[in-house]
Amino acid sequence: MYMCHRLEGIAKSSFLELQTYDPSPLSLLSVTLPANHHSPISLTPPPQPKGPKPIRFPPDSFNPLSNLSKNPIFGGEMAALHLISALVLSLFLQIQISALMVDAAIGVNWGTLSSHRLQPSIVVDLMKENKISKVKLFDADPTVLRALAGSGIQVMVGIPNDMLGILGSSPATSDLWVTQNVSRYMVKGGVNIGYIAVGNEPFLTSYQGQYQSLVLPAMLNLQQSLTKANLAGYVKLVVPCNADAYQSASLPSQGAFRPELTQIMTQLVSFLNSNGSPFVVNIYPFLSLYQSSDFPQDYAFFGGSSHPVVDGPNVYYNAFDGNFDTLVAALTKIGFGQMPIAIGEVGWPTDGAPSANLSAARAFNQGLISHVWSNKGTPLRPGVPPADVYLFSLLDEEQKSILPGNFERHWGIFSFDGQAKYPLVLGVGHGGLKNAENVQYLPSRWCVANPSQDLGGVANHMKLACSVADCTTLLYGGSCNAIGEKGNISYAFNSYYQLQKQDARSCDFDGLGMITFLDPSIGDCRFLVGISDSSCSCIGCGIFVGLWIMSFWVLMYLRILGSL
């Protein structure tokens, strides 16, 4: 079966409050529904309560129905009753649908595990230029949050899994975290924080239950902290889950949460539902293709498949829809079939594996975006796209762990320096991707293998360079895999040299390296130039250095004259 295979909660109360929140005027539309409101809607009138009969208004009183009954358009009181009932039912259904379709948008994940980090202000400008309205973070980095202030971009801040224990055991710590990482930024002209991601894939199978019991206590304390800060109506808690939290033997309709997670998922989804939060899941068709040689390649994309999955009356032509509906089926089995679903991570890498390349990444991401914006939905949720979709990711991160695969460092739709890797239209009214501006590069020079030296003893130097710098593009499936032995040595030397901010000593390698001013890039294999740490502009720095040199020589000249 072509399915990808990664939540907690609180006891259900007798009533849940569904809230539709409009952040601009502090308005709140609340509809109180029974706890089992996700069941099919019954049109049977409720039984009349016992007690005194309702007062009957005389014909000429202020009974609003008496006026309607006199109107020939409505044809009497019964017609008026039917009209009002229809309006109420229509409103109720619209509320149900709107719960699934709230501010759907294409957002991005912004990770910062890179030694070549752009200034946060440049990254924020990059998102604004590309009309990216939502961003998901993996922590609450103050420099990043300060840069987002006043941008209007909705932010999901993240809490690492290692913090779940202390947040769940200490309400005071939870209060402090909310104060320092949420409240202080949510001021006029501040940061538009809409969500807090409590952990990151905490139910991942490989964690062996390490964080499983910590999620809900942390959420309960954080919810109380938000309430104390008067932010509970503005900021929602979510738990990004990996798709291995649920599974299916063969078909999407057979989807169910892993047996050991069923109880905790029921509690968690109840908590999310009662607080108006979506279920956030990370879906990666690329990993299904990467991990299985039997996985049909065309099923991973959105162009139709010669290997569709037939599930009763439903036919699935792509892995994303199949995976999404497996989750819908799992949620239905625990009583929350109408739970809004947001995609926390989805994307396709551009390097580090045979199936990770520019053309495949463009085909997948553009197909995904077109699919979402078409509002087609899925067979189990026709006409209802995901609540939000966060592409993974905005930028490459060359310091990420490569334990899952060498491709882990190459998910960005932009390279580390904010340059678009391939054409991509993010939505209706968007043009192609626009590159970052005002990027401060180091000088145009590179470190390569010295052709006049015997490179026989280079192995240890290569090992040192690649243990620190990123050499994943040199490995099988990488874009630099076929540049030859000397090309491999030069690429490794240069990666290390740029990581060390072009320190001349870092290009020595016992005399085996040399600095060149000629770009050694070969075909699609790009030899990078690092980013400067300087915050001043190139023009400003140049003027400053020029004036300093001029002043130095003027001073020396005057001293010489004075000694004559």
Coordinates of N, CA and C in Angstrom, one line a residue, residues 162-371:
D162 N 12.4 18.9 24.1 CA 13.1 18.8 25.4 C 12.6 19.7 26.4
M163 N 11.7 20.7 26.1 CA 11.2 21.6 27.0 C 9.8 21.2 27.5
L164 N 9.2 20.1 26.9 CA 7.9 19.7 27.3 C 7.8 19.3 28.8
G165 N 8.8 18.6 29.3 CA 8.7 18.1 30.7 C 8.6 19.2 31.7
I166 N 9.5 20.2 31.6 CA 9.5 21.3 32.5 C 8.3 22.2 32.4
L167 N 7.8 22.4 31.2 CA 6.6 23.2 31.0 C 5.3 22.5 31.6
G168 N 5.3 21.1 31.5 CA 4.2 20.4 32.0 C 4.2 20.2 33.5
S169 N 5.4 20.3 34.1 CA 5.5 20.1 35.5 C 5.5 21.4 36.3
S170 N 5.7 22.5 35.7 CA 5.8 23.8 36.4 C 5.0 24.8 35.7
P171 N 3.8 25.2 36.3 CA 3.0 26.3 35.8 C 3.7 27.6 35.8
A172 N 4.6 27.8 36.7 CA 5.4 29.0 36.8 C 6.3 29.2 35.6
T173 N 6.9 28.0 35.2 CA 7.8 28.0 34.0 C 7.0 28.3 32.8
S174 N 5.8 27.7 32.7 CA 4.9 27.9 31.6 C 4.5 29.4 31.5
D175 N 4.2 30.0 32.6 CA 3.8 31.4 32.6 C 5.0 32.3 32.1
L176 N 6.2 31.9 32.6 CA 7.4 32.7 32.2 C 7.7 32.5 30.7
W177 N 7.5 31.3 30.2 CA 7.7 31.1 28.8 C 6.8 31.9 27.9
V178 N 5.5 32.0 28.3 CA 4.5 32.7 27.6 C 4.9 34.2 27.6
T179 N 5.3 34.7 28.8 CA 5.6 36.1 29.0 C 6.8 36.5 28.1
Q180 N 7.8 35.7 28.1 CA 9.1 36.0 27.4 C 9.0 35.8 25.9
N181 N 8.2 34.8 25.5 CA 8.2 34.4 24.1 C 6.9 34.8 23.3
V182 N 5.9 35.2 24.0 CA 4.6 35.5 23.3 C 4.1 36.9 23.7
S183 N 3.8 37.1 25.0 CA 3.2 38.4 25.4 C 4.1 39.6 25.1
R184 N 5.4 39.5 25.3 CA 6.2 40.7 25.0 C 6.2 41.1 23.6
Y185 N 5.9 40.2 22.7 CA 5.9 40.6 21.2 C 4.5 40.9 20.7
M186 N 3.5 40.6 21.5 CA 2.1 40.8 21.0 C 1.6 42.2 21.5
V187 N 2.2 43.2 21.0 CA 1.9 44.6 21.3 C 1.5 45.3 20.0
K188 N 1.1 46.5 20.0 CA 0.8 47.3 18.8 C 2.0 47.4 18.0
G189 N 1.9 47.0 16.7 CA 3.1 47.0 15.8 C 4.1 45.9 16.1
G190 N 3.6 44.9 16.9 CA 4.5 43.8 17.2 C 4.3 42.6 16.3
V191 N 4.5 41.4 16.9 CA 4.5 40.1 16.1 C 3.1 39.5 16.1
N192 N 2.6 39.1 15.0 CA 1.3 38.4 14.9 C 1.4 36.9 15.1
I193 N 1.5 36.6 16.4 CA 1.6 35.2 16.8 C 0.2 34.5 16.8
G194 N 0.0 33.6 16.0 CA -1.3 32.9 15.9 C -1.3 31.5 16.5
Y195 N -0.1 30.9 16.5 CA -0.1 29.5 17.0 C 1.2 29.3 17.8
I196 N 1.1 28.3 18.8 CA 2.3 27.8 19.4 C 2.3 26.3 19.2
A197 N 3.4 25.9 18.6 CA 3.6 24.4 18.3 C 4.3 23.8 19.5
V198 N 3.5 23.0 20.2 CA 3.9 22.3 21.4 C 4.7 21.0 21.0
G199 N 6.0 21.1 21.0 CA 6.8 20.0 20.5 C 6.8 19.9 19.0
N200 N 7.7 19.0 18.5 CA 7.8 18.8 17.1 C 7.9 17.3 16.9
E201 N 6.8 16.8 16.3 CA 6.6 15.3 16.1 C 6.9 14.5 17.3
P202 N 6.3 14.9 18.5 CA 6.7 14.2 19.7 C 6.3 12.7 19.8
F203 N 5.4 12.3 18.9 CA 4.9 10.9 18.9 C 5.6 10.0 17.9
L204 N 6.7 10.5 17.3 CA 7.5 9.8 16.3 C 7.9 8.4 16.9
T205 N 7.7 7.4 16.1 CA 8.0 6.0 16.5 C 9.4 5.9 17.0
S206 N 10.3 6.5 16.4 CA 11.7 6.4 16.8 C 12.0 6.9 18.2
Y207 N 11.2 7.8 18.7 CA 11.4 8.3 20.1 C 11.0 7.3 21.1
Q208 N 10.3 6.2 20.7 CA 9.9 5.1 21.6 C 9.1 5.6 22.9
G209 N 8.2 6.6 22.6 CA 7.4 7.0 23.7 C 8.0 8.0 24.7
Q210 N 9.2 8.5 24.4 CA 9.9 9.4 25.3 C 9.1 10.6 25.7
Y211 N 8.4 11.2 24.7 CA 7.7 12.4 25.0 C 6.2 12.2 25.1
Q212 N 5.7 11.0 24.9 CA 4.3 10.8 24.8 C 3.5 11.3 26.0
S213 N 3.9 11.1 27.2 CA 3.2 11.5 28.4 C 3.4 13.0 28.7
L214 N 4.3 13.6 28.0 CA 4.6 15.0 28.4 C 3.8 16.1 27.7
V215 N 3.2 15.7 26.5 CA 2.6 16.7 25.7 C 1.4 17.3 26.3
L216 N 0.4 16.5 26.8 CA -0.8 17.1 27.3 C -0.6 17.9 28.6
P217 N 0.2 17.5 29.6 CA 0.4 18.4 30.7 C 1.0 19.7 30.3
A218 N 1.9 19.7 29.3 CA 2.5 21.0 28.8 C 1.4 21.9 28.2
M219 N 0.5 21.2 27.4 CA -0.5 22.0 26.8 C -1.5 22.6 27.8
L220 N -1.8 21.8 28.8 CA -2.8 22.3 29.8 C -2.2 23.5 30.6
N221 N -0.9 23.5 30.9 CA -0.3 24.6 31.6 C -0.1 25.8 30.7
L222 N 0.2 25.6 29.4 CA 0.4 26.7 28.5 C -1.0 27.3 28.2
Q223 N -2.1 26.5 28.1 CA -3.4 27.1 27.9 C -3.8 28.0 29.1
Q224 N -3.5 27.6 30.3 CA -3.8 28.4 31.5 C -2.9 29.7 31.5
S225 N -1.7 29.5 31.0 CA -0.8 30.7 30.9 C -1.3 31.7 29.9
L226 N -1.8 31.2 28.8 CA -2.4 32.1 27.8 C -3.6 32.8 28.3
T227 N -4.4 32.1 29.0 CA -5.6 32.6 29.6 C -5.2 33.8 30.6
K228 N -4.2 33.5 31.4 CA -3.8 34.5 32.4 C -3.3 35.8 31.7
A229 N -2.7 35.6 30.5 CA -2.2 36.7 29.8 C -3.2 37.3 28.8
N230 N -4.4 36.9 28.9 CA -5.5 37.4 28.1 C -5.2 37.1 26.6
L231 N -4.6 36.0 26.3 CA -4.2 35.7 24.9 C -4.9 34.4 24.4
A232 N -5.7 33.8 25.2 CA -6.3 32.5 24.8 C -7.2 32.6 23.6
G233 N -7.7 33.8 23.4 CA -8.6 34.0 22.2 C -7.8 34.4 20.9
Y234 N -6.6 34.6 21.1 CA -5.7 35.0 20.0 C -4.8 33.9 19.5
V235 N -4.2 33.2 20.5 CA -3.1 32.3 20.2 C -3.6 30.8 20.5
K236 N -3.5 30.0 19.5 CA -3.9 28.6 19.6 C -2.7 27.6 19.8
L237 N -2.9 26.6 20.6 CA -1.9 25.6 20.7 C -2.1 24.4 19.7
V238 N -1.1 24.0 19.1 CA -1.1 22.8 18.2 C 0.0 21.9 18.5
V239 N -0.1 20.7 17.9 CA 1.0 19.7 18.1 C 1.4 19.1 16.7
P240 N 2.4 19.6 16.1 CA 2.8 19.0 14.8 C 3.2 17.5 14.9
C241 N 2.5 16.7 14.2 CA 2.7 15.3 14.2 C 3.2 14.7 12.9
N242 N 4.0 13.7 13.1 CA 4.5 13.0 11.9 C 3.4 12.0 11.4
A243 N 3.3 11.7 10.2 CA 2.3 10.9 9.6 C 2.4 9.4 10.2
D244 N 3.4 9.1 10.9 CA 3.5 7.7 11.4 C 2.6 7.6 12.7
A245 N 1.9 8.6 13.1 CA 1.0 8.5 14.2 C -0.2 7.7 13.8
Y246 N -0.5 7.6 12.6 CA -1.6 6.8 12.1 C -1.1 5.8 11.0
Q247 N -1.9 4.8 10.7 CA -1.5 3.8 9.8 C -2.7 3.2 9.1
S248 N -2.5 2.4 8.0 CA -3.5 1.7 7.4 C -2.9 0.5 6.8
A249 N -3.7 -0.6 6.9 CA -3.2 -1.9 6.3 C -3.1 -1.8 4.8
S250 N -4.0 -1.1 4.2 CA -4.0 -1.0 2.7 C -4.7 0.2 2.1
L251 N -5.8 0.6 2.7 CA -6.6 1.6 2.1 C -6.8 2.8 3.0
P252 N -7.0 4.0 2.5 CA -7.2 5.2 3.3 C -8.3 5.1 4.3
S253 N -9.4 4.5 3.8 CA -10.6 4.3 4.6 C -10.4 3.5 5.9
Q254 N -9.3 2.7 5.9 CA -9.0 1.8 7.0 C -8.0 2.5 8.0
G255 N -7.8 3.8 7.8 CA -6.8 4.5 8.6 C -7.2 4.5 10.1
A256 N -6.2 4.4 10.9 CA -6.5 4.4 12.4 C -5.2 4.9 13.0
F257 N -5.3 5.5 14.2 CA -4.1 5.8 15.0 C -3.4 4.6 15.5
R258 N -2.1 4.7 15.7 CA -1.4 3.5 16.2 C -2.0 3.1 17.5
P259 N -2.2 1.8 17.8 CA -2.9 1.3 19.0 C -2.5 2.0 20.2
E260 N -1.1 2.1 20.4 CA -0.7 2.7 21.7 C -0.9 4.2 21.8
L261 N -1.4 4.8 20.7 CA -1.7 6.3 20.7 C -3.2 6.6 20.7
T262 N -4.0 5.6 20.5 CA -5.5 5.8 20.4 C -6.0 6.6 21.5
Q263 N -5.8 6.3 22.7 CA -6.3 7.0 23.9 C -5.8 8.4 24.0
I264 N -4.5 8.5 23.8 CA -3.9 9.9 24.0 C -4.3 10.8 22.8
M265 N -4.5 10.2 21.6 CA -4.9 11.0 20.5 C -6.4 11.5 20.7
T266 N -7.2 10.6 21.3 CA -8.6 11.0 21.6 C -8.6 12.2 22.5
Q267 N -7.8 12.1 23.6 CA -7.7 13.2 24.5 C -7.2 14.5 23.9
L268 N -6.1 14.3 23.1 CA -5.5 15.5 22.5 C -6.4 16.2 21.5
V269 N -7.0 15.4 20.6 CA -7.9 16.0 19.6 C -9.1 16.6 20.3
S270 N -9.6 16.0 21.4 CA -10.7 16.7 22.1 C -10.2 18.1 22.6
F271 N -9.0 18.1 23.1 CA -8.5 19.4 23.6 C -8.4 20.4 22.5
L272 N -7.8 20.0 21.4 CA -7.6 20.9 20.2 C -9.0 21.4 19.7
N273 N -9.9 20.4 19.6 CA -11.3 20.8 19.1 C -12.0 21.8 20.1
S274 N -11.8 21.6 21.4 CA -12.5 22.5 22.3 C -11.9 23.9 22.3
N275 N -10.6 24.0 21.8 CA -10.0 25.3 21.8 C -9.9 25.9 20.4
G276 N -10.5 25.3 19.4 CA -10.5 25.8 18.1 C -9.2 25.7 17.3
S277 N -8.5 24.7 17.7 CA -7.2 24.5 17.0 C -7.3 23.3 16.0
P278 N -6.5 23.4 14.9 CA -6.5 22.3 13.9 C -5.6 21.2 14.3
F279 N -5.7 20.0 13.7 CA -4.8 18.9 13.8 C -3.7 19.2 12.8
V280 N -2.4 19.3 13.3 CA -1.3 19.6 12.4 C -0.5 18.3 12.1
V281 N -0.3 18.0 10.8 CA 0.4 16.8 10.4 C 1.4 17.1 9.4
N282 N 2.5 16.4 9.4 CA 3.6 16.5 8.4 C 3.5 15.4 7.4
I283 N 3.4 15.7 6.2 CA 3.2 14.6 5.1 C 4.3 14.7 4.1
Y284 N 5.0 13.6 3.9 CA 6.2 13.6 3.0 C 6.1 12.5 2.0
P285 N 5.4 12.7 0.8 CA 5.5 11.6 -0.2 C 6.9 11.3 -0.7
F286 N 7.8 12.3 -0.6 CA 9.2 12.0 -1.0 C 9.8 10.9 -0.2
L287 N 9.5 10.8 1.1 CA 10.1 9.8 1.9 C 9.5 8.4 1.6
S288 N 8.3 8.4 1.2 CA 7.7 7.1 0.7 C 8.5 6.6 -0.5
L289 N 8.7 7.5 -1.4 CA 9.5 7.1 -2.6 C 10.9 6.8 -2.3
Y290 N 11.5 7.5 -1.4 CA 12.9 7.3 -1.0 C 13.1 6.0 -0.3
Q291 N 12.2 5.6 0.5 CA 12.3 4.4 1.4 C 11.9 3.1 0.7
S292 N 11.2 3.2 -0.4 CA 10.7 2.0 -1.0 C 10.9 2.0 -2.5
S293 N 11.6 1.0 -3.0 CA 11.8 0.8 -4.4 C 10.6 0.4 -5.1
D294 N 9.5 -0.1 -4.4 CA 8.3 -0.5 -5.0 C 7.3 0.6 -5.1
F295 N 7.6 1.8 -4.5 CA 6.6 2.9 -4.5 C 6.5 3.5 -5.9
P296 N 5.4 3.6 -6.6 CA 5.2 4.1 -7.9 C 5.6 5.6 -7.9
Q297 N 6.6 6.0 -8.8 CA 7.1 7.3 -8.8 C 6.0 8.3 -9.1
D298 N 5.1 8.0 -10.1 CA 4.1 9.0 -10.5 C 3.1 9.2 -9.4
Y299 N 2.9 8.2 -8.5 CA 1.9 8.4 -7.4 C 2.4 9.4 -6.4
A300 N 3.7 9.7 -6.4 CA 4.2 10.7 -5.4 C 3.9 12.1 -5.9
F301 N 3.5 12.3 -7.1 CA 3.3 13.7 -7.7 C 1.8 13.9 -7.9
F302 N 1.5 15.0 -8.6 CA 0.1 15.4 -8.8 C -0.4 15.4 -10.2
G303 N 0.3 14.7 -11.1 CA 0.0 14.7 -12.5 C -0.9 13.5 -12.9
G304 N -1.4 12.7 -11.9 CA -2.1 11.5 -12.2 C -1.2 10.3 -12.1
S305 N -1.7 9.2 -11.8 CA -0.9 8.0 -11.7 C -1.4 6.8 -12.4
S306 N -0.5 6.0 -13.0 CA -0.9 4.8 -13.6 C -1.1 3.6 -12.6
H307 N -0.9 4.0 -11.3 CA -1.1 3.0 -10.2 C -2.0 3.6 -9.2
P308 N -3.2 4.0 -9.5 CA -4.1 4.6 -8.5 C -4.6 3.6 -7.5
V309 N -4.9 4.1 -6.3 CA -5.4 3.3 -5.3 C -7.0 3.4 -5.3
V310 N -7.6 2.3 -5.4 CA -9.1 2.2 -5.5 C -9.6 1.8 -4.1
D311 N -10.4 2.7 -3.5 CA -10.9 2.4 -2.1 C -12.4 2.6 -2.2
G312 N -13.1 1.5 -2.6 CA -14.5 1.5 -2.7 C -14.9 2.5 -3.8
P313 N -15.7 3.5 -3.6 CA -16.1 4.5 -4.6 C -15.0 5.5 -4.8
N314 N -14.0 5.6 -4.0 CA -13.0 6.6 -4.1 C -11.7 6.1 -4.7
V315 N -11.2 6.9 -5.6 CA -9.9 6.6 -6.3 C -8.9 7.6 -6.0
Y316 N -7.7 7.2 -5.6 CA -6.6 8.1 -5.2 C -5.5 8.0 -6.3
Y317 N -5.2 9.3 -6.8 CA -4.2 9.3 -7.9 C -2.9 9.9 -7.4
N318 N -2.8 10.3 -6.1 CA -1.5 10.8 -5.5 C -1.4 10.4 -4.1
A319 N -0.2 10.3 -3.6 CA 0.1 9.9 -2.2 C -0.4 10.9 -1.2
F320 N -0.4 12.2 -1.5 CA -0.8 13.2 -0.6 C -2.2 13.0 -0.2
D321 N -3.1 12.9 -1.2 CA -4.5 12.7 -0.9 C -4.8 11.4 -0.1
G322 N -4.1 10.4 -0.5 CA -4.2 9.1 0.2 C -3.8 9.2 1.7
N323 N -2.7 9.9 1.9 CA -2.2 10.0 3.3 C -3.2 10.9 4.1
F324 N -3.6 12.0 3.5 CA -4.5 12.9 4.1 C -5.8 12.2 4.6
D325 N -6.4 11.4 3.7 CA -7.6 10.8 4.0 C -7.4 9.6 4.9
T326 N -6.2 9.1 5.0 CA -6.0 8.1 6.1 C -6.1 8.7 7.4
L327 N -5.6 10.0 7.5 CA -5.8 10.7 8.8 C -7.2 11.0 9.0
V328 N -8.0 11.4 8.0 CA -9.4 11.7 8.2 C -10.1 10.5 8.7
A329 N -9.8 9.3 8.2 CA -10.4 8.1 8.6 C -10.1 7.8 10.1
A330 N -8.8 8.1 10.4 CA -8.4 7.9 11.8 C -9.1 8.8 12.8
L331 N -9.2 10.1 12.4 CA -10.0 11.0 13.2 C -11.4 10.7 13.3
T332 N -12.0 10.1 12.2 CA -13.4 9.7 12.3 C -13.6 8.6 13.3
K333 N -12.7 7.7 13.3 CA -12.8 6.5 14.2 C -12.8 6.9 15.7
I334 N -12.2 8.1 16.0 CA -12.2 8.5 17.4 C -13.3 9.6 17.6
G335 N -14.1 9.8 16.6 CA -15.3 10.7 16.8 C -15.1 12.1 16.4
F336 N -14.0 12.4 15.6 CA -13.8 13.8 15.2 C -13.5 13.9 13.7
G337 N -14.5 13.3 12.9 CA -14.3 13.3 11.5 C -14.3 14.6 10.8
Q338 N -14.8 15.7 11.5 CA -14.8 17.0 10.9 C -13.7 17.9 11.4
M339 N -12.7 17.4 12.1 CA -11.6 18.1 12.6 C -10.8 18.8 11.5
P340 N -10.6 20.2 11.6 CA -9.8 20.8 10.6 C -8.4 20.3 10.7
I341 N -7.8 20.2 9.5 CA -6.4 19.6 9.4 C -5.5 20.6 8.7
A342 N -4.4 20.9 9.3 CA -3.4 21.8 8.6 C -2.1 21.0 8.4
I343 N -1.4 21.3 7.3 CA -0.2 20.6 6.9 C 1.0 21.4 7.5
G344 N 1.6 20.8 8.5 CA 2.8 21.5 9.1 C 4.0 21.5 8.3
E345 N 4.3 20.4 7.6 CA 5.4 20.3 6.8 C 5.1 19.5 5.6
V346 N 5.5 19.9 4.4 CA 5.4 19.1 3.2 C 6.3 19.8 2.1
G347 N 7.0 19.0 1.4 CA 7.9 19.5 0.4 C 8.7 18.5 -0.3
W348 N 9.8 18.9 -1.0 CA 10.6 18.0 -1.8 C 12.0 18.6 -1.9
P349 N 13.0 17.8 -1.5 CA 14.4 18.3 -1.5 C 15.0 18.3 -2.9
T350 N 16.0 19.1 -3.1 CA 16.6 19.3 -4.4 C 18.0 18.7 -4.6
D351 N 18.5 18.0 -3.6 CA 19.8 17.4 -3.7 C 20.0 16.3 -2.6
G352 N 21.0 15.5 -2.8 CA 21.3 14.5 -1.8 C 20.7 13.1 -2.0
A353 N 20.0 12.9 -3.1 CA 19.4 11.6 -3.4 C 19.0 11.6 -4.9
P354 N 19.0 10.4 -5.5 CA 18.7 10.3 -6.9 C 17.3 11.0 -7.3
S355 N 16.3 10.9 -6.4 CA 15.0 11.4 -6.7 C 14.9 12.9 -6.2
A356 N 16.0 13.4 -5.6 CA 16.0 14.8 -5.1 C 16.7 15.7 -6.0
N357 N 16.0 16.4 -6.8 CA 16.6 17.3 -7.8 C 15.7 18.5 -8.1
L358 N 16.1 19.4 -8.8 CA 15.4 20.7 -9.1 C 14.1 20.4 -9.8
S359 N 14.1 19.6 -10.8 CA 12.9 19.4 -11.6 C 11.8 18.6 -10.8
A360 N 12.2 17.7 -10.0 CA 11.3 16.9 -9.2 C 10.7 17.8 -8.1
A361 N 11.5 18.6 -7.5 CA 11.0 19.5 -6.4 C 10.1 20.5 -7.0
R362 N 10.4 21.1 -8.2 CA 9.4 22.0 -8.8 C 8.1 21.4 -9.1
A363 N 8.2 20.2 -9.7 CA 7.0 19.5 -10.1 C 6.1 19.2 -8.9
F364 N 6.7 18.7 -7.8 CA 5.9 18.4 -6.6 C 5.3 19.6 -6.0
N365 N 6.1 20.6 -5.7 CA 5.6 21.8 -5.0 C 4.6 22.6 -5.8
Q366 N 4.9 22.7 -7.1 CA 3.9 23.4 -7.9 C 2.6 22.6 -8.0
G367 N 2.7 21.3 -8.1 CA 1.5 20.5 -8.2 C 0.7 20.6 -6.9
L368 N 1.4 20.6 -5.8 CA 0.8 20.7 -4.4 C 0.0 22.0 -4.3
I369 N 0.7 23.1 -4.7 CA 0.1 24.4 -4.5 C -1.1 24.5 -5.4
S370 N -1.0 24.1 -6.6 CA -2.2 24.1 -7.5 C -3.3 23.3 -7.0
H371 N -3.0 22.1 -6.4 CA -4.0 21.2 -5.9 C -4.7 21.9 -4.7

